JSON list of C-alpha atoms in Angstrom, two decimals:
[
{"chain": "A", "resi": 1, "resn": "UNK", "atom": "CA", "xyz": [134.51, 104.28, 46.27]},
{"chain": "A", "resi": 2, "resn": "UNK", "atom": "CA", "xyz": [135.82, 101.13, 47.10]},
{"chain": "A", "resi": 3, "resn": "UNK", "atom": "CA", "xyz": [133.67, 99.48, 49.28]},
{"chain": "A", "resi": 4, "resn": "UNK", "atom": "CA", "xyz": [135.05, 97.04, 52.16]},
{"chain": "A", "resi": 5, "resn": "UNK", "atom": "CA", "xyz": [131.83, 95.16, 52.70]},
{"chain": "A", "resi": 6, "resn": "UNK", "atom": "CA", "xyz": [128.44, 93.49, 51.15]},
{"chain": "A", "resi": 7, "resn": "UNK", "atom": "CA", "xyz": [126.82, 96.03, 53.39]},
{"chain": "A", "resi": 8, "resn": "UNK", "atom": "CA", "xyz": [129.18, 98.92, 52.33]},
{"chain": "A", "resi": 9, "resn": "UNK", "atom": "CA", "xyz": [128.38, 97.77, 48.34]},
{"chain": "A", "resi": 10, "resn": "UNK", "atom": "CA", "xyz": [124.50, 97.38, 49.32]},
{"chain": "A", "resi": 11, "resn": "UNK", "atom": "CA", "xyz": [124.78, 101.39, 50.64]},
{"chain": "A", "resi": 12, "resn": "UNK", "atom": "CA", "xyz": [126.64, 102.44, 47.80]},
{"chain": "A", "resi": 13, "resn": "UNK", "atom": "CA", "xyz": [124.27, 100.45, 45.34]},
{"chain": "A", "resi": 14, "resn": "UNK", "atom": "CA", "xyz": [121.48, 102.11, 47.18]},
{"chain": "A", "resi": 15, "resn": "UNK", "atom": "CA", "xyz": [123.06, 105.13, 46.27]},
{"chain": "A", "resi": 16, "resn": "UNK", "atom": "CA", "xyz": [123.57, 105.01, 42.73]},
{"chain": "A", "resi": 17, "resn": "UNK", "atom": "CA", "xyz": [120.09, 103.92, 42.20]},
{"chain": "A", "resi": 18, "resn": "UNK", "atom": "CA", "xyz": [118.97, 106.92, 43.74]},
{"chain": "A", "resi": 19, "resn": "UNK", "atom": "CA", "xyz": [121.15, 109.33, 41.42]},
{"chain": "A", "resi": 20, "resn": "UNK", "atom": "CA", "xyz": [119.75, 107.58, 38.86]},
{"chain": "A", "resi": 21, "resn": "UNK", "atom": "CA", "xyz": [116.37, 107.89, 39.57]},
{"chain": "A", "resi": 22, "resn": "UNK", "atom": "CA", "xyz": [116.78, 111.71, 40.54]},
{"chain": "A", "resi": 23, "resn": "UNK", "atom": "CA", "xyz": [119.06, 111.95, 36.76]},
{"chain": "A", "resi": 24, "resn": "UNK", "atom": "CA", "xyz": [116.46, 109.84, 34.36]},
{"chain": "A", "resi": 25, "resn": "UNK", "atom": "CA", "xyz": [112.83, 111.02, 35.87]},
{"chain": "A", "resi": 26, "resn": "UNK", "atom": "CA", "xyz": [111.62, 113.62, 37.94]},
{"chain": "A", "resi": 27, "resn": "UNK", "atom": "CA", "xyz": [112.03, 112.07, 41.20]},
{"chain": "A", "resi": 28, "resn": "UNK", "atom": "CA", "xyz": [114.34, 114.15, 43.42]},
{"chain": "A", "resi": 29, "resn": "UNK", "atom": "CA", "xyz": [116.43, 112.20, 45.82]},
{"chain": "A", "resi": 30, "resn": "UNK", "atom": "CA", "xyz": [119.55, 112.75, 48.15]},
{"chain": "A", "resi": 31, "resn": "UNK", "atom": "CA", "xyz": [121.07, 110.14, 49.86]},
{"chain": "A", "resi": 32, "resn": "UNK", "atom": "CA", "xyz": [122.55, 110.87, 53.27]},
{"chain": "A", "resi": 33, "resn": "UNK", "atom": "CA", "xyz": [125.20, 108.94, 55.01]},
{"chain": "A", "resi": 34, "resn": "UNK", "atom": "CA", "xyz": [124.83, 108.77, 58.88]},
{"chain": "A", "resi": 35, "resn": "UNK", "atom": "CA", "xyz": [128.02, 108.90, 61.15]},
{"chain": "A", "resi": 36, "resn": "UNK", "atom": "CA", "xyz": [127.28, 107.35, 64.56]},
{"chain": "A", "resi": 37, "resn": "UNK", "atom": "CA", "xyz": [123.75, 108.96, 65.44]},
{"chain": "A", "resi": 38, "resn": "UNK", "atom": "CA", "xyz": [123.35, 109.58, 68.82]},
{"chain": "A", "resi": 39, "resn": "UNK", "atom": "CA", "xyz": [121.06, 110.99, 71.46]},
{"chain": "A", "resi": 40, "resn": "UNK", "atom": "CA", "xyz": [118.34, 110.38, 74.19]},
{"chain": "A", "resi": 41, "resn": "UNK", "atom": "CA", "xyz": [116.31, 107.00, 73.90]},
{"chain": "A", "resi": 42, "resn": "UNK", "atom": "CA", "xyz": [118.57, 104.69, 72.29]},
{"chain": "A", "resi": 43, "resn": "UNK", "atom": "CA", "xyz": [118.37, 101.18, 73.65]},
{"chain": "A", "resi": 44, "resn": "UNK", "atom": "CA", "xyz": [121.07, 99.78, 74.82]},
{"chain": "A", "resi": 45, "resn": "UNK", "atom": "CA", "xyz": [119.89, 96.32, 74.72]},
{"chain": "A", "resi": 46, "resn": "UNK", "atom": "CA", "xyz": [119.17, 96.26, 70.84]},
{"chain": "A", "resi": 47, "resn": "UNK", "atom": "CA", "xyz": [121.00, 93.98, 68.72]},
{"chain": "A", "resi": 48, "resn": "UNK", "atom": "CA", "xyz": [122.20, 97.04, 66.62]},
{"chain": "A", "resi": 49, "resn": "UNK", "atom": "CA", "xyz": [123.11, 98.99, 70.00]},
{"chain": "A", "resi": 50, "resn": "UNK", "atom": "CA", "xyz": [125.92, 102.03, 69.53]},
{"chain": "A", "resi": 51, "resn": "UNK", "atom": "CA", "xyz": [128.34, 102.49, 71.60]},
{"chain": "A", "resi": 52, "resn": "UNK", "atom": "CA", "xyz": [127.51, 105.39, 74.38]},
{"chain": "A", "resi": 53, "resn": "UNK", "atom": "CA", "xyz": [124.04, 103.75, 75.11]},
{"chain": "A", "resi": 54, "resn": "UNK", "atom": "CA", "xyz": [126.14, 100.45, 76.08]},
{"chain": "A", "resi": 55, "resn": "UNK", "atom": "CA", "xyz": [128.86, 102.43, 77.78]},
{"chain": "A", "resi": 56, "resn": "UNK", "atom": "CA", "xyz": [125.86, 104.66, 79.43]},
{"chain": "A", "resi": 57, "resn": "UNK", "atom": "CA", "xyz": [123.54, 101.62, 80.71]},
{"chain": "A", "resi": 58, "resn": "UNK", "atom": "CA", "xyz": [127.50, 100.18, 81.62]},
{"chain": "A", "resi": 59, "resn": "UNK", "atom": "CA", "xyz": [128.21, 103.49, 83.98]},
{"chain": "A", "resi": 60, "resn": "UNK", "atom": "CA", "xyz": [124.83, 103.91, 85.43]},
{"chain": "A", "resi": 61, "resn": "UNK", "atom": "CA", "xyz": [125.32, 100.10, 86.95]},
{"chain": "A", "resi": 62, "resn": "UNK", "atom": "CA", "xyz": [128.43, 100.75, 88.26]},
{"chain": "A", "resi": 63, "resn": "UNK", "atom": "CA", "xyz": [130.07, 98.26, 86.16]},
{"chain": "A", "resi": 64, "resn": "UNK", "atom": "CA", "xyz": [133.44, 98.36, 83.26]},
{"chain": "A", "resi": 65, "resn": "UNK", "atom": "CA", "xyz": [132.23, 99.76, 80.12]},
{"chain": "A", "resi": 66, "resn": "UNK", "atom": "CA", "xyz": [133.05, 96.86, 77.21]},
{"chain": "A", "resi": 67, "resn": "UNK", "atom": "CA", "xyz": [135.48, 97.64, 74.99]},
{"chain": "A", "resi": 68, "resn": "UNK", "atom": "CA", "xyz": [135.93, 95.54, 72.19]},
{"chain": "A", "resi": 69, "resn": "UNK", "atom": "CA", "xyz": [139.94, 95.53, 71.15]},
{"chain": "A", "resi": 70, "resn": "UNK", "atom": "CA", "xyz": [142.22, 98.20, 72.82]},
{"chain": "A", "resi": 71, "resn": "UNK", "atom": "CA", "xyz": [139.48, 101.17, 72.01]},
{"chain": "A", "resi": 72, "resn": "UNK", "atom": "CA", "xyz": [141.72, 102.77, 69.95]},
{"chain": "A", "resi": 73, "resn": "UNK", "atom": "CA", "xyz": [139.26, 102.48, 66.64]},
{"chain": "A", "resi": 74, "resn": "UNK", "atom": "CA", "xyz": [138.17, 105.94, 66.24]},
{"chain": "A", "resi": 75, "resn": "UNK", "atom": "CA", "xyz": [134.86, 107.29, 65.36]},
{"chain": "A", "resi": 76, "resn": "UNK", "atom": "CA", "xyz": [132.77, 109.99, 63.98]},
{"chain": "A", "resi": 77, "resn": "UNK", "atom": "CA", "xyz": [130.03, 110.86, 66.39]},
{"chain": "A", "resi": 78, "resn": "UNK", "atom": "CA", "xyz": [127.16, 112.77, 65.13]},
{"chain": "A", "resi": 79, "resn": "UNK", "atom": "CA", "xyz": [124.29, 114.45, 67.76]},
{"chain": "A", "resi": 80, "resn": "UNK", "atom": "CA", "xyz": [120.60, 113.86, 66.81]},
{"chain": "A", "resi": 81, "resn": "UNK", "atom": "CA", "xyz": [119.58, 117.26, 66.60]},
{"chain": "A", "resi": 82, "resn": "UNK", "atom": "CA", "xyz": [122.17, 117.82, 64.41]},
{"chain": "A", "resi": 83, "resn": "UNK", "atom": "CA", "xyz": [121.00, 115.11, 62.11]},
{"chain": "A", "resi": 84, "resn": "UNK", "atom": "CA", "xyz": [117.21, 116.31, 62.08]},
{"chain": "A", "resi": 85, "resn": "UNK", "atom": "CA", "xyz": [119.21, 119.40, 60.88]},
{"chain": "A", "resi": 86, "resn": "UNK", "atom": "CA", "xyz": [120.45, 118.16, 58.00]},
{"chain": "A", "resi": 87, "resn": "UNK", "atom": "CA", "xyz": [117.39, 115.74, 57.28]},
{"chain": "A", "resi": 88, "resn": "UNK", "atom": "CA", "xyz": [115.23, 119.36, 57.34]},
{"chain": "A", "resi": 89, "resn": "UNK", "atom": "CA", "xyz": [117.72, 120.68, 54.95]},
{"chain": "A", "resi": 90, "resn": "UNK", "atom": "CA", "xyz": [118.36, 117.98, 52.32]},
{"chain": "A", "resi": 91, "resn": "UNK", "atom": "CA", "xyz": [114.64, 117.87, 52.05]},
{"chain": "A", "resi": 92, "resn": "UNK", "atom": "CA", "xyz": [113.88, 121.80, 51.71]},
{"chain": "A", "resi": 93, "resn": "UNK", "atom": "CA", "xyz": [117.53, 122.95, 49.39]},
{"chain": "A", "resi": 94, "resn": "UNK", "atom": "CA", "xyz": [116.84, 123.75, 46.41]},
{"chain": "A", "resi": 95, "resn": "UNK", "atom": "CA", "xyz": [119.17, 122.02, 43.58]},
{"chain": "A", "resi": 96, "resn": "UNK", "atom": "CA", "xyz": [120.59, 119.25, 45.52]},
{"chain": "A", "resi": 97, "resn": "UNK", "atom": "CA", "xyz": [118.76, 116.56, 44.05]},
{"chain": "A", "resi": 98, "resn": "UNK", "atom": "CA", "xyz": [120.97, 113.27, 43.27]},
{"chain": "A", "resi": 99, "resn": "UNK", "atom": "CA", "xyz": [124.10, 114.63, 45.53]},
{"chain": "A", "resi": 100, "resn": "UNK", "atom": "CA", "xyz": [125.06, 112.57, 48.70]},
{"chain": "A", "resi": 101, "resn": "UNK", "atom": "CA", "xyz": [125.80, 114.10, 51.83]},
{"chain": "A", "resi": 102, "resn": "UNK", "atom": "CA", "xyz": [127.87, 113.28, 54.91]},
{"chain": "A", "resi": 103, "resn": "UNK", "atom": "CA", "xyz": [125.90, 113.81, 58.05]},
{"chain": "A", "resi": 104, "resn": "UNK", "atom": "CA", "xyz": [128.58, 113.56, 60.62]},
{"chain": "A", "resi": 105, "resn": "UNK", "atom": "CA", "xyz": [130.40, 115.32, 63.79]},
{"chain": "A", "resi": 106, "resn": "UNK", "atom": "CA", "xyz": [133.36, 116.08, 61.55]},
{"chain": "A", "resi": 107, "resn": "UNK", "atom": "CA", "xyz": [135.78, 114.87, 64.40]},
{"chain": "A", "resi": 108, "resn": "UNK", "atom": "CA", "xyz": [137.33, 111.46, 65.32]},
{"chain": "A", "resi": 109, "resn": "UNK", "atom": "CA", "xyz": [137.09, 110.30, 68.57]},
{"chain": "A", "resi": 110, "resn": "UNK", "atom": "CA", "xyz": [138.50, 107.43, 70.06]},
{"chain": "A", "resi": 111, "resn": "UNK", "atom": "CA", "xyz": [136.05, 104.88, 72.04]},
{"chain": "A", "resi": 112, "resn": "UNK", "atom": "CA", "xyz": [138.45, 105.05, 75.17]},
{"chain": "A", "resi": 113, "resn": "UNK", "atom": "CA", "xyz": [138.15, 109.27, 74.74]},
{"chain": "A", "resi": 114, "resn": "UNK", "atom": "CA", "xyz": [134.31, 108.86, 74.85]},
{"chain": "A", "resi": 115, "resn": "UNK", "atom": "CA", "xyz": [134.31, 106.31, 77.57]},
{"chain": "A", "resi": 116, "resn": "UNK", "atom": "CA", "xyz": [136.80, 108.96, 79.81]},
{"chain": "A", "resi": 117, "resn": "UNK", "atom": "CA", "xyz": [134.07, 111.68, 78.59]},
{"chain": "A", "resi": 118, "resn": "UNK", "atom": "CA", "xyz": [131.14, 110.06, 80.03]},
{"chain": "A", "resi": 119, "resn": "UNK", "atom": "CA", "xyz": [132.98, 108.73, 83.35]},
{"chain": "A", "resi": 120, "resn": "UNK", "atom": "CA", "xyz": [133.57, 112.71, 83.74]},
{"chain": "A", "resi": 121, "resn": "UNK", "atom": "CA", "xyz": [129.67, 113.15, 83.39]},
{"chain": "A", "resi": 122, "resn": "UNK", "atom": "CA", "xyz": [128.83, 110.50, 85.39]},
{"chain": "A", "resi": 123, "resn": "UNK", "atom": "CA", "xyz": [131.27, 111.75, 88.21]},
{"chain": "A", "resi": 124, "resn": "UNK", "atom": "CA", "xyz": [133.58, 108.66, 88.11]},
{"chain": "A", "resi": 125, "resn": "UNK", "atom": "CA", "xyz": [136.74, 107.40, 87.12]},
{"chain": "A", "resi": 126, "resn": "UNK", "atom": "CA", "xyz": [136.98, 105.41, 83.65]},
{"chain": "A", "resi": 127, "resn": "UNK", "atom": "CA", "xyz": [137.14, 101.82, 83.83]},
{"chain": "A", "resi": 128, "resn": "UNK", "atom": "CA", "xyz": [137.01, 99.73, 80.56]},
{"chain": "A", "resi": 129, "resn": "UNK", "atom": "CA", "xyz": [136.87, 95.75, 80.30]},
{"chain": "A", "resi": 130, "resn": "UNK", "atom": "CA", "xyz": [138.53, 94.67, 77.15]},
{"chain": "A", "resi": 131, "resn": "UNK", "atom": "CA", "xyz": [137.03, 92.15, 75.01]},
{"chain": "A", "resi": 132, "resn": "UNK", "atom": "CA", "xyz": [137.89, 90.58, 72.14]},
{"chain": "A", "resi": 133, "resn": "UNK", "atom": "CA", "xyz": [138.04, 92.66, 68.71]},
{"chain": "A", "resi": 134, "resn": "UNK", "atom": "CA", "xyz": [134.95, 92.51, 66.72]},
{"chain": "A", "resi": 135, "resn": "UNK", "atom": "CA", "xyz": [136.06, 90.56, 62.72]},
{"chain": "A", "resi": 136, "resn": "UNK", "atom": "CA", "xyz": [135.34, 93.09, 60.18]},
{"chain": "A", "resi": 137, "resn": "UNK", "atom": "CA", "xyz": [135.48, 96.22, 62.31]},
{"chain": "A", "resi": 138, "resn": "UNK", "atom": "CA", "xyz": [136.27, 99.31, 61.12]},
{"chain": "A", "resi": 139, "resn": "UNK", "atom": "CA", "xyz": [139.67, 100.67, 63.11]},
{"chain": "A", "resi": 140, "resn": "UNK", "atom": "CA", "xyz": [139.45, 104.44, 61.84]},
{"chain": "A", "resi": 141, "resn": "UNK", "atom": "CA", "xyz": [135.91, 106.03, 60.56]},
{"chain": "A", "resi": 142, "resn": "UNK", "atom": "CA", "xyz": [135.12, 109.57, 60.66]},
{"chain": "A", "resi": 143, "resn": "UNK", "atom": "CA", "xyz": [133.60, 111.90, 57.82]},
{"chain": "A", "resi": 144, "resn": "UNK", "atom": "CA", "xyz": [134.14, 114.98, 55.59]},
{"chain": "A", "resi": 145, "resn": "UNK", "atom": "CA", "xyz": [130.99, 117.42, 56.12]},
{"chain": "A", "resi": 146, "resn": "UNK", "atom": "CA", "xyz": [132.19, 120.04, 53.64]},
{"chain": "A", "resi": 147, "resn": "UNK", "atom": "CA", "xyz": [129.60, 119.50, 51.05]},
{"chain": "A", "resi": 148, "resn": "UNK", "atom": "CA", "xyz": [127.06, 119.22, 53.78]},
{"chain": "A", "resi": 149, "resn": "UNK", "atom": "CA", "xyz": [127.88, 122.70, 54.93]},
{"chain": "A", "resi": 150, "resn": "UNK", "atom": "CA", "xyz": [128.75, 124.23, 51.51]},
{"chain": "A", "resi": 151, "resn": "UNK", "atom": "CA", "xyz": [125.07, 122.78, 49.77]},
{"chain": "A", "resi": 152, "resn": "UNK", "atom": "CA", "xyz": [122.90, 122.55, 52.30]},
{"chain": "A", "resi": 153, "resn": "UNK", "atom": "CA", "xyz": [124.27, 125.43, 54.64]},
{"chain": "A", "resi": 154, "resn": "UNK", "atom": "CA", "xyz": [124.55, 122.21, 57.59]},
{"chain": "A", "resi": 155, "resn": "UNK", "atom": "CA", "xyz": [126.96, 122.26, 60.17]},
{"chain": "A", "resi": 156, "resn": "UNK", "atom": "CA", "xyz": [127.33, 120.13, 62.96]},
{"chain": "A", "resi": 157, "resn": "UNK", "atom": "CA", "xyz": [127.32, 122.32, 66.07]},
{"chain": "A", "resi": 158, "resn": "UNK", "atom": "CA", "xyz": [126.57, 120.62, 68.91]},
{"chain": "A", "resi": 159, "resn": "UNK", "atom": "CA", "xyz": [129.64, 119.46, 70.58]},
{"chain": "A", "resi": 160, "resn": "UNK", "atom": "CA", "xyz": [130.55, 115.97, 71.48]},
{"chain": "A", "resi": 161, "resn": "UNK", "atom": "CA", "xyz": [130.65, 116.88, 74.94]},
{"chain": "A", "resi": 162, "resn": "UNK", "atom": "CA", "xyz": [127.50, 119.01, 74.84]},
{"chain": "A", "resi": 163, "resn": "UNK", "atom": "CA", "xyz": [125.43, 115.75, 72.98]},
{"chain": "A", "resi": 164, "resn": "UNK", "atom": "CA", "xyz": [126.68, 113.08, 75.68]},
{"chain": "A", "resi": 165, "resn": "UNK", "atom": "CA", "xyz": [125.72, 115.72, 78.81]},
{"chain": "A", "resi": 166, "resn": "UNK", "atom": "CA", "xyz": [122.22, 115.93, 76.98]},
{"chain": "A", "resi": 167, "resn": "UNK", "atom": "CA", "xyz": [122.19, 112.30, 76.23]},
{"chain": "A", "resi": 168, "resn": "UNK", "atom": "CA", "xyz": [123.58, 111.30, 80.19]},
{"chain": "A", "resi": 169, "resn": "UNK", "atom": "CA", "xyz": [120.57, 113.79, 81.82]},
{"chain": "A", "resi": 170, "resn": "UNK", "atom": "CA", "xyz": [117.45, 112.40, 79.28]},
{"chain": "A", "resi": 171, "resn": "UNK", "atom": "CA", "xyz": [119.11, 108.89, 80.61]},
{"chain": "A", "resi": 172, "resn": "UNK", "atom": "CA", "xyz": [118.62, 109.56, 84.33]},
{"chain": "A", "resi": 173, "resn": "UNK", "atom": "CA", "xyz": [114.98, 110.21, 83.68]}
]
């Protein structure tokens, strides 16, 4: 690992001391690394907002969703369900103590591809106002979940397109 960031070093510092814990006492741990959570609830007016609950609260008002750069940064978007999946498992698994795990959709996804996807489930066409880029942003993220599914027996099943029609209906409530 090479990380990018203070925050990315301050993760992967996080996780070392947790294999070392789990390797020098009897304290099991597993470290899990989260790709773009999503699902019902989020807030899109928090200062760490994601994506689809800004493009969401964006469509629901009738105005552009905000697109910061040319929205060609890809993604790895991961349903909540399928997360409390893997949190169950990682827990429960015998053996895995000390490993890290990649708890993620598996799949990139472009931010104008999930902005056209929820325009579909909102029944309207796609319209995007470009902002600046963000410094420091990431242009391509998205995950390997083979040891997630090989040690903990964890897939990631729920469809993009099946998490963001859940996500869209628990928003109209």
């Amino acid at each position: 690992p090479r990380p990018l960031s203070p925050y990315a070093a301050a993760k992967l510092a996080g996780e070392r001391y947790a294999r070392s814990w789990a390797v020098h006492t009897r304290l099991e741990t597993v470290c899990l690394r989260y790709f773009n959570v999503f699902g019902p609830r989020q807030d899109p007016d928090s200062a760490y907002a994601a994506v689809i609950p800004i493009f969401l609260c964006a469509l629901r008002e009738g105005r552009p969703m905000p697109v910061n750069g040319d929205g060609l940064q890809t993604r790895d978007f991961t349903y909540v369900g399928d997360v409390v999946t893997g949190l169950l498992a990682a827990g429960s698994v015998p053996g895995v103590s000390g490993r890290v795990y990649n708890l993620a959709g598996g799949r990139p996804v472009t931010v104008l591809e999930l902005g056209r996807a929820l325009a579909r489930l909102a029944g309207t066409e796609p319209r995007f106002e470009h902002r600046p880029p963000r410094a420091g942003d990431v242009r391509a993220s998205h995950a390997d979940g083979a040891a997630m599914r090989k040690d903990l027996g964890v897939s990631t099943d729920t469809a993009l397109e099946e998490g963001l029609r859940r996500t869209w209906e628990a928003s109209a409530r």
